[in-house]
Amino acid sequence: VAVHGLGANPAYAWVQLNSPDGQGHAEVPFNWLKELLPAELSCRVMAFNYDSKWFWDAPQQRPSNISDDLLRSLRDNRMNEKAVVSSLSRSAYKDIGDSTVGFVFFGTPHRGSLAATLGSLIASLPLPGSINERRILRVLEEQSDTLADLLGQFSDWLFENSVPAVCCFEKHMTAAPIVGKHMRSIKQLVVSQDSACIDGHPRIGLDADHSKMNKFYGRNDPSFQLVYPEIVRMSTSAQEMLTRRRN
C-alpha cells in the first residue's frame, strides 16, 4: 500500500518522466508501482490517494482524518505509521496492524521538518481568496510533541512485533519557492537525515531531492536498485512472520 506525502498530486506522486538525462529516452510518464514492481515481484499494489493540499484551496482536515480514511479503505478494499498506531486502539481495525509486515519510508519527517515550519508561516499569510490548512503543518514542525509521541508509540510497536522498517533519506536539496514581492526560490533539505530515519532501523541515502526520491525510471534506476532488495526481503519473510503471529 503506497501512501504519498503532503502537498503531492496523487496523479503524479509516483510517476517519473523516464531517465533523468533524457538521452535517448522519450519523456513518457513511468509509474513504477504500476509498471515495474508487479513485473518484478508477485504482489498486489494499491495506492492510497487523498487531497493533501495545505495552501490556497486546501481541505480542512487533521492528520487523524487522513489515517482514518486509510484504515477504512484498507478494511473495505481487502498502513502507514499513523494508521498503525490508530488501529492498535480500535478492534475493528486490529487485523490491519496484525497483517502489516514491513515499511519503506521515503523522506518521512518522523521528527518534523523545517519546511513545515516555513510552510506554516506561508499558510498564515492573509492572501485574498486563499483557504489554507495550518493544522497539518503544525504537527509536522520541528520539535513537534505530537510527532514525538507518535514516533515513540510506533517504534515500540515495530520492536514488539519484529516488523522491519527501512528509512530512505534525500541527499540533494529541493528548490522551494519564497512568497514575497519578488518570487524566488531557495534550496534546502526538506527532511533531514536525522528526521527521516528511525533509530535501530536500516537507512538508505538516495541520490535525489525530496520530490524525486520515490520516483524511479526503471529497474536500472540506482535508487530503485537500493530500495528493491529491501522490498523483496520483506515480501520473502512475510508469510513466516504472519504464521508466527497467529500461533
Short mmCIF file of C-alpha atoms in Angstrom, two decimals:
data_model
loop_
_atom_site.label_atom_id
_atom_site.label_comp_id
_atom_site.label_asym_id
_atom_site.label_seq_id
_atom_site.Cartn_x
_atom_site.Cartn_y
_atom_site.Cartn_z
CA VAL A 1 0.00 0.00 0.00
CA ALA A 2 1.63 3.23 -1.17
CA VAL A 3 0.78 6.47 0.63
CA HIS A 4 2.03 9.75 -0.84
CA GLY A 5 3.12 12.74 1.19
CA LEU A 6 1.77 16.18 1.98
CA GLY A 7 1.21 18.53 -0.94
CA ALA A 8 1.64 15.80 -3.57
CA ASN A 9 -0.51 15.43 -6.66
CA PRO A 10 -1.96 11.89 -6.48
CA ALA A 11 -1.84 11.57 -10.28
CA TYR A 12 1.93 12.09 -10.36
CA ALA A 13 3.10 11.20 -6.84
CA TRP A 14 4.81 8.00 -8.03
CA VAL A 15 5.48 8.97 -11.65
CA GLN A 16 8.91 9.66 -13.19
CA LEU A 17 9.48 11.18 -16.63
CA ASN A 18 11.87 8.39 -17.59
CA SER A 19 15.63 8.70 -17.49
CA PRO A 20 16.92 11.86 -15.77
CA ASP A 21 19.42 12.74 -18.51
CA GLY A 22 16.83 12.36 -21.25
CA GLN A 23 19.40 10.91 -23.66
CA GLY A 24 17.65 8.52 -26.00
CA HIS A 25 14.53 8.41 -23.86
CA ALA A 26 11.11 9.78 -24.70
CA GLU A 27 9.51 11.70 -21.85
CA VAL A 28 6.88 9.08 -21.13
CA PRO A 29 5.38 9.12 -17.63
CA PHE A 30 6.52 5.96 -15.82
CA ASN A 31 4.67 4.74 -12.72
CA TRP A 32 6.94 2.18 -11.08
CA LEU A 33 4.20 0.96 -8.75
CA LYS A 34 2.07 0.00 -11.74
CA GLU A 35 4.60 -0.93 -14.41
CA LEU A 36 7.69 -2.15 -12.58
CA LEU A 37 7.00 -3.57 -9.13
CA PRO A 38 4.32 -6.14 -10.16
CA ALA A 39 6.57 -7.29 -13.02
CA GLU A 40 9.49 -7.90 -10.64
CA LEU A 41 7.62 -9.27 -7.63
CA SER A 42 4.45 -11.29 -7.12
CA CYS A 43 2.35 -8.69 -5.34
CA ARG A 44 -0.83 -6.68 -5.32
CA VAL A 45 -0.10 -2.95 -5.27
CA MET A 46 -2.57 -0.36 -4.02
CA ALA A 47 -2.09 3.40 -3.83
CA PHE A 48 -3.98 5.46 -1.27
CA ASN A 49 -4.80 8.88 -2.73
CA TYR A 50 -6.06 11.83 -0.73
CA ASP A 51 -6.30 15.61 -1.09
CA SER A 52 -3.15 16.77 0.68
CA LYS A 53 -3.11 20.42 -0.28
CA TRP A 54 -2.29 22.79 2.58
CA PHE A 55 -2.14 26.07 0.65
CA TRP A 56 -4.77 28.01 -1.27
CA ASP A 57 -7.82 25.75 -1.86
CA ALA A 58 -6.93 23.36 0.96
CA PRO A 59 -9.35 20.87 2.59
CA GLN A 60 -9.93 21.45 6.29
CA GLN A 61 -8.69 18.28 7.95
CA ARG A 62 -6.37 16.85 10.60
CA PRO A 63 -3.80 14.05 10.14
CA SER A 64 -6.09 11.70 12.08
CA ASN A 65 -8.82 12.25 9.46
CA ILE A 66 -6.45 11.03 6.75
CA SER A 67 -5.29 7.96 8.71
CA ASP A 68 -8.92 7.05 9.49
CA ASP A 69 -9.75 7.25 5.77
CA LEU A 70 -6.78 4.97 5.04
CA LEU A 71 -7.91 2.41 7.62
CA ARG A 72 -11.45 2.38 6.24
CA SER A 73 -10.12 2.00 2.69
CA LEU A 74 -7.93 -0.94 3.68
CA ARG A 75 -10.76 -2.58 5.58
CA ASP A 76 -13.26 -2.12 2.76
CA ASN A 77 -10.94 -3.00 -0.12
CA ARG A 78 -9.47 -6.08 1.14
CA MET A 79 -0.52 1.05 6.72
CA ASN A 80 1.23 3.99 7.31
CA GLU A 81 2.74 4.96 10.70
CA LYS A 82 -0.28 7.00 11.87
CA ALA A 83 -2.75 4.36 10.68
CA VAL A 84 -0.95 1.56 12.52
CA VAL A 85 -1.00 3.48 15.79
CA SER A 86 -4.69 4.29 15.23
CA SER A 87 -5.51 0.63 14.57
CA LEU A 88 -3.98 -0.53 17.85
CA SER A 89 -6.78 1.00 19.91
CA ARG A 90 -9.63 0.09 17.56
CA SER A 91 -10.67 -3.54 17.47
CA ALA A 92 -12.42 -3.06 14.11
CA TYR A 93 -9.05 -2.35 12.50
CA LYS A 94 -6.79 -4.57 14.63
CA ASP A 95 -6.36 -7.13 11.87
CA ILE A 96 -4.76 -4.45 9.69
CA GLY A 97 -1.97 -3.93 12.20
CA ASP A 98 -1.66 -7.70 12.64
CA SER A 99 -1.24 -8.13 8.86
CA THR A 100 1.44 -5.46 8.44
CA VAL A 101 4.85 -6.95 7.69
CA GLY A 102 7.07 -4.03 6.73
CA PHE A 103 7.52 -0.37 5.88
CA VAL A 104 9.62 1.63 3.45
CA PHE A 105 9.68 5.34 4.23
CA PHE A 106 10.73 7.93 1.64
CA GLY A 107 11.73 11.10 3.43
CA THR A 108 9.06 10.82 6.10
CA PRO A 109 9.59 13.59 8.71
CA HIS A 110 9.42 11.42 11.83
CA ARG A 111 10.91 14.26 13.87
CA GLY A 112 9.45 17.15 11.91
CA SER A 113 10.72 19.42 9.17
CA LEU A 114 11.91 22.99 8.90
CA ALA A 115 9.99 23.12 5.62
CA ALA A 116 6.74 22.55 7.54
CA THR A 117 7.60 25.46 9.81
CA LEU A 118 8.19 27.70 6.80
CA GLY A 119 5.04 26.36 5.17
CA SER A 120 3.03 27.20 8.27
CA LEU A 121 4.26 30.78 8.00
CA ILE A 122 3.25 30.92 4.33
CA ALA A 123 -0.16 29.42 5.12
CA SER A 124 -0.73 32.17 7.67
CA LEU A 125 -0.38 34.92 5.05
CA PRO A 126 -3.69 36.76 4.56
CA LEU A 127 -3.85 36.31 0.79
CA PRO A 128 -7.21 37.24 -0.81
CA GLY A 129 -9.35 34.21 -1.59
CA SER A 130 -6.97 31.70 -0.05
CA ILE A 131 -8.15 28.79 2.11
CA ASN A 132 -5.19 27.27 3.93
CA GLU A 133 -4.79 24.43 6.43
CA ARG A 134 -2.16 25.05 9.10
CA ARG A 135 -3.08 22.23 11.48
CA ILE A 136 -1.35 19.53 9.43
CA LEU A 137 1.74 21.71 9.05
CA ARG A 138 1.91 22.43 12.79
CA VAL A 139 2.00 18.70 13.52
CA LEU A 140 4.95 18.31 11.14
CA GLU A 141 7.01 21.18 12.52
CA GLU A 142 10.38 20.54 14.15
CA GLN A 143 10.17 19.67 17.86
CA SER A 144 6.51 18.70 17.48
CA ASP A 145 5.26 16.99 20.66
CA THR A 146 2.60 15.19 18.63
CA LEU A 147 5.21 13.69 16.31
CA ALA A 148 7.45 12.73 19.22
CA ASP A 149 4.61 10.81 20.89
CA LEU A 150 3.63 9.15 17.62
CA LEU A 151 7.19 8.08 16.85
CA GLY A 152 7.58 6.64 20.35
CA GLN A 153 4.41 4.55 20.05
CA PHE A 154 5.25 3.43 16.53
CA SER A 155 8.84 2.48 17.42
CA ASP A 156 7.58 0.40 20.35
CA TRP A 157 5.13 -1.38 18.05
CA LEU A 158 7.84 -2.14 15.48
CA PHE A 159 10.09 -3.61 18.19
CA GLU A 160 7.38 -5.64 19.94
CA ASN A 161 6.20 -7.19 16.67
CA SER A 162 9.62 -7.50 14.97
CA VAL A 163 8.39 -5.55 11.95
CA PRO A 164 11.14 -4.34 9.58
CA ALA A 165 11.22 -0.68 8.57
CA VAL A 166 13.63 0.87 6.08
CA CYS A 167 14.10 4.64 6.09
CA CYS A 168 15.23 6.44 2.93
CA PHE A 169 16.59 9.97 3.14
CA GLU A 170 17.29 12.59 0.48
CA LYS A 171 20.87 13.51 -0.41
CA HIS A 172 20.03 16.55 -2.53
CA MET A 173 18.34 19.83 -1.67
CA THR A 174 14.96 20.82 -3.12
CA ALA A 175 14.20 24.21 -4.64
CA ALA A 176 11.42 25.80 -2.59
CA PRO A 177 9.50 28.93 -3.68
CA ILE A 178 9.55 32.01 -1.46
CA VAL A 179 6.42 34.13 -1.39
CA GLY A 180 7.05 37.85 -1.38
CA LYS A 181 7.23 40.97 -3.51
CA HIS A 182 9.55 39.13 -5.88
CA MET A 183 9.04 35.38 -6.30
CA ARG A 184 12.29 33.49 -5.85
CA SER A 185 13.43 30.13 -4.58
CA ILE A 186 15.90 28.73 -2.10
CA LYS A 187 17.35 25.24 -1.84
CA GLN A 188 17.06 23.20 1.32
CA LEU A 189 16.74 19.65 2.60
CA VAL A 190 13.00 19.24 3.10
CA VAL A 191 13.59 16.41 5.60
CA SER A 192 16.96 15.93 7.27
CA GLN A 193 18.57 12.51 7.64
CA ASP A 194 18.01 12.57 11.40
CA SER A 195 14.30 13.23 10.95
CA ALA A 196 13.83 10.76 8.10
CA CYS A 197 15.38 7.82 9.97
CA ILE A 198 14.11 5.77 12.91
CA ASP A 199 16.73 4.65 15.43
CA GLY A 200 17.66 0.99 15.15
CA HIS A 201 16.39 0.54 11.60
CA PRO A 202 18.26 0.48 8.26
CA ARG A 203 18.71 3.80 6.49
CA ILE A 204 19.34 4.37 2.78
CA GLY A 205 20.55 7.62 1.23
CA LEU A 206 19.02 8.22 -2.21
CA ASP A 207 20.69 10.36 -4.86
CA ALA A 208 17.61 12.57 -5.29
CA ASP A 209 15.83 15.58 -3.87
CA HIS A 210 12.68 15.22 -1.76
CA SER A 211 10.24 15.37 -4.68
CA LYS A 212 12.03 12.70 -6.72
CA MET A 213 13.13 10.17 -4.11
CA ASN A 214 10.01 7.99 -4.51
CA LYS A 215 10.08 8.03 -8.32
CA PHE A 216 12.10 5.58 -10.43
CA TYR A 217 12.58 5.47 -14.21
CA GLY A 218 13.09 1.70 -14.42
CA ARG A 219 14.85 -1.33 -12.97
CA ASN A 220 18.23 0.27 -13.74
CA ASP A 221 17.48 3.35 -11.68
CA PRO A 222 20.21 3.44 -8.98
CA SER A 223 17.71 4.38 -6.28
CA PHE A 224 15.38 1.52 -7.24
CA GLN A 225 18.30 -0.90 -7.05
CA LEU A 226 18.88 0.20 -3.46
CA VAL A 227 15.23 0.04 -2.39
CA TYR A 228 14.00 -3.03 -4.26
CA PRO A 229 16.07 -5.65 -2.34
CA GLU A 230 14.55 -4.35 0.90
CA ILE A 231 11.04 -4.82 -0.51
CA VAL A 232 11.97 -8.34 -1.62
CA ARG A 233 13.26 -9.21 1.86
CA MET A 234 10.02 -8.03 3.44
CA SER A 235 7.95 -9.97 0.92
CA THR A 236 10.01 -13.14 1.39
CA SER A 237 9.67 -13.11 5.18
CA ALA A 238 6.00 -12.03 5.24
CA GLN A 239 4.37 -15.46 5.42
CA GLU A 240 6.70 -16.70 8.15
CA MET A 241 6.04 -13.56 10.18
CA LEU A 242 2.25 -13.87 9.84
CA THR A 243 2.33 -17.57 10.77
CA ARG A 244 4.41 -16.82 13.87
CA ARG A 245 1.94 -14.15 15.00
CA ARG A 246 -1.06 -16.43 14.63
CA ASN A 247 0.47 -19.32 16.59
#
